[in-house]
């Protein structure tokens, strides 16, 4: 969602500056991924994992934020090395950008959204109220006090998507309560001979296959408790870190550079 909002602005600014938008868009995608990973509210799977494992906000932040900051510094260094430091005309005073006049149609509603959002963040960090209840209560409060036509807001709600996700997670909860996960856990243990590495691989392949048909958040709810209880948090975390490193090395060594190449040239490589 953030990239969807930021990329059009980036393209417009880059066009006005007369420079390539590619470095900025790639950086925004990478930084957006790091930002979403660093907190338990940055991404849906993070929220699901935290809720299932009863992790508080500060615990999630304590372990992931330092790693994400290290990755951010490394990423910035890589971008300086890959793209260098350019000085478009606006930096040297050779170009001026005339920004269009922007008028906020509902300034009061915008201020109220900011106030309610800050209260939501504080309550989320320091209270034991579930995040879903806080989000629902905040939405209802804004609907009542924002001053915008409520019928117009309600007409903009996608009820089909909302109903789909509600029913989908009810379905996932039913699978978890049916005992299917315990059966799957016993089957994985039997096939792997209780070997931790083989169990990780089997569960990873099972999760990858299920994610082709199910939502990633639901897959997190289904598989993370199973993996943690069956293999242990230390082994699971070490395995995930090793797989991430292996993926990075594979990409660096075998994935071809596509910059400046046509689709036909890329297809010929494969």
C-alpha positions in Angstrom: 0.0 0.0 0.0 2.8 2.4 0.8 4.6 1.7 -2.4 1.4 2.2 -4.3 1.2 5.7 -2.8 4.8 6.7 -3.1 5.8 5.4 -6.5 3.6 7.7 -8.6 4.9 10.7 -6.6 8.5 9.5 -7.2 7.9 9.2 -11.0 6.5 12.7 -11.1 9.4 14.2 -9.1 12.0 12.3 -11.2 10.4 13.4 -14.4 10.5 17.0 -13.2 14.1 16.7 -12.2 15.1 15.0 -15.5 16.6 12.0 -13.8 16.0 8.3 -13.6 13.4 7.1 -11.1 14.8 3.6 -10.9 17.2 4.1 -8.0 14.5 5.8 -5.9 11.9 3.2 -6.6 14.2 0.3 -5.9 15.3 2.0 -2.6 11.6 2.6 -1.6 10.7 -1.0 -2.2 13.7 -2.3 -0.1 13.2 0.3 2.7 9.5 -0.3 2.7 10.1 -4.0 3.2 12.6 -3.4 6.1 10.1 -1.0 7.7 7.3 -3.5 7.5 9.5 -6.2 9.0 10.8 -4.1 11.9 7.5 -3.8 13.9 4.7 -6.2 14.7 2.2 -3.8 13.0 4.2 -3.3 9.8 2.8 -6.3 8.0 -0.1 -8.7 8.4 2.0 -11.9 9.0 3.9 -10.0 11.8 0.6 -9.2 13.5 -0.5 -12.8 13.2 2.7 -14.3 14.5 2.8 -11.8 17.4 -0.8 -12.6 18.3 -0.3 -16.3 18.1 2.9 -16.3 20.2 1.6 -13.6 22.6 4.6 -11.3 21.8 4.3 -7.7 23.2 5.1 -4.8 20.9 8.5 -4.0 22.5 9.7 -7.6 22.3 9.1 -7.7 18.6 10.8 -4.3 18.2 13.7 -5.3 20.4 14.8 -8.3 18.2 13.9 -7.1 14.7 14.6 -3.3 14.7 18.4 -3.6 15.3 18.7 -6.1 12.4 16.6 -4.0 10.1 18.7 -0.9 11.0 21.9 -2.8 10.1 20.3 -3.9 6.9 19.3 -0.3 6.1 22.8 1.0 6.6 24.2 -1.8 4.4 21.5 -1.1 1.8 22.4 2.6 1.7 26.0 1.7 1.2 25.2 -0.7 -1.6 23.1 2.0 -3.3 25.9 4.5 -3.1 28.2 2.0 -4.7 25.8 0.9 -7.4 24.3 4.2 -8.5 26.8 6.8 -7.1 25.8 10.3 -6.0 24.3 12.4 -8.8 23.4 16.1 -8.7 20.4 16.8 -10.9 19.7 20.3 -12.1 17.5 21.2 -9.0 20.5 20.5 -6.8 22.7 22.9 -8.7 20.1 25.7 -9.1 19.6 25.0 -12.8 16.0 23.8 -12.5 13.0 24.9 -10.5 9.9 22.8 -9.8 6.5 24.4 -9.6 4.5 22.3 -7.3 0.7 22.2 -7.9 -1.5 23.8 -5.3 -3.0 21.1 -3.1 -6.2 21.8 -1.2 -7.2 19.4 1.6 -10.9 19.0 1.4 -11.5 17.9 5.0 -8.7 19.4 7.2 -10.6 18.7 10.4 -11.0 15.0 9.5 -7.3 14.8 8.7 -6.4 16.2 12.2 -8.8 13.8 13.9 -7.3 10.9 12.0 -3.9 11.9 13.2 -5.0 12.2 16.8 -6.9 8.9 16.8 -4.0 7.2 15.2 -1.5 8.4 17.8 -3.8 7.2 20.6 -4.1 3.9 18.8 -0.3 3.5 18.7 0.1 4.4 22.4 -2.7 2.0 23.5 -1.3 -0.7 21.2 2.2 -0.4 22.7 1.3 -0.1 26.4 -2.1 -1.9 26.8 -3.3 -5.4 26.7 -6.2 -4.7 24.3 -6.0 -6.8 21.1 -4.9 -4.8 18.0 -8.1 -5.8 16.1 -10.4 -4.4 18.8 -8.3 -1.2 18.9 -8.5 -0.8 15.2 -12.2 -1.4 15.0 -12.9 1.0 17.9 -10.7 3.7 16.3 -12.6 3.3 13.0 -16.0 3.6 14.6 -14.9 6.7 16.6 -13.6 8.4 13.4 -16.8 7.5 11.6 -18.8 9.2 14.3 -16.7 12.4 14.7 -14.9 13.0 11.4 -17.7 15.2 10.1 -17.7 13.6 6.6 -20.9 12.2 5.2 -21.2 8.7 6.7 -23.2 7.3 3.8 -20.4 8.3 1.5 -17.8 6.5 3.6 -19.9 3.4 4.0 -20.5 3.3 0.2 -16.7 3.2 -0.3 -16.3 0.0 1.9 -15.5 -3.1 0.0 -17.9 -5.5 1.7 -17.0 -8.4 -0.5 -13.3 -8.3 0.5 -14.1 -7.8 4.2 -16.5 -10.8 4.2 -14.0 -12.9 2.3 -11.2 -12.3 4.9 -13.6 -12.8 7.8 -14.8 -16.2 6.5 -11.3 -17.1 5.4 -9.8 -16.7 8.9 -12.8 -18.5 10.4 -12.0 -21.4 8.1 -8.3 -21.3 9.1 -9.3 -21.3 12.8 -11.5 -24.3 12.1 -8.6 -26.2 10.6 -6.4 -25.3 13.6 -9.1 -26.6 16.1 -9.9 -29.7 14.1 -6.6 -31.4 15.0 -5.3 -31.4 11.5 -2.1 -29.6 12.5 -1.3 -32.2 15.1 -1.8 -34.9 12.5 0.4 -33.0 10.1 3.0 -32.6 12.9 3.1 -36.3 13.6 3.4 -37.1 9.9 6.3 -34.7 9.5 8.1 -36.2 12.5 7.6 -39.7 11.1 8.8 -38.9 7.6 11.8 -36.9 8.7 12.8 -39.3 11.4 12.7 -36.4 14.0 15.7 -34.8 12.2 15.3 -31.0 12.7 16.7 -30.0 9.3 14.5 -32.4 7.4 11.5 -31.2 9.5 12.2 -27.6 8.6 12.5 -28.4 4.9 9.3 -30.4 4.9 7.3 -27.7 6.7 8.8 -25.0 4.4 7.7 -26.9 1.3 4.3 -27.5 2.8 3.9 -23.8 3.7 5.1 -22.8 0.2 2.5 -25.1 -1.4 -0.3 -23.9 0.8 0.6 -20.2 0.2 -0.1 -20.8 -3.5 -3.8 -21.1 -2.6 -4.1 -19.3 0.8 -3.2 -15.9 2.2 0.3 -15.4 3.7 -1.2 -14.2 7.0 -3.3 -17.3 7.4 -0.3 -19.5 6.5 1.7 -17.8 9.3 -1.1 -18.5 11.7 -1.2 -22.2 10.7 2.5 -23.0 10.4 4.4 -20.9 12.9 2.9 -22.4 16.0 3.5 -25.9 14.4 7.1 -25.1 13.6 7.9 -23.5 16.9 6.3 -26.3 19.0 7.8 -29.1 16.9 11.3 -27.8 16.2 11.9 -25.0 18.7 12.4 -21.3 18.3 16.2 -21.4 18.1 16.4 -24.0 15.4 13.6 -22.4 13.4 15.1 -18.9 13.6 18.6 -20.3 12.6 17.1 -22.1 9.7 15.2 -19.1 8.4 18.3 -16.9 8.7 20.4 -19.6 6.8 17.7 -19.7 4.0 17.7 -16.0 3.7 21.5 -16.0 3.3 21.3 -18.8 0.8 18.7 -16.9 -1.2 20.9 -13.8 -1.2 23.9 -15.7 -2.4 21.9 -17.5 -5.1 20.5 -14.2 -6.4 24.0 -12.6 -6.5 25.6 -15.6 -8.2 23.0 -17.0 -10.6 20.2 -14.4 -11.3 21.2 -12.4 -14.4 21.4 -8.7 -14.6 18.4 -7.3 -16.6 19.4 -3.7 -16.7 19.4 -2.4 -20.2 18.3 -5.7 -21.7 15.2 -6.4 -23.7 12.7 -9.2 -22.8 14.0 -11.3 -25.7 17.6 -11.0 -24.4 16.4 -12.0 -20.9 14.6 -15.0 -22.3 17.6 -16.1 -24.3 19.7 -16.3 -21.1 17.3 -18.8 -19.6 
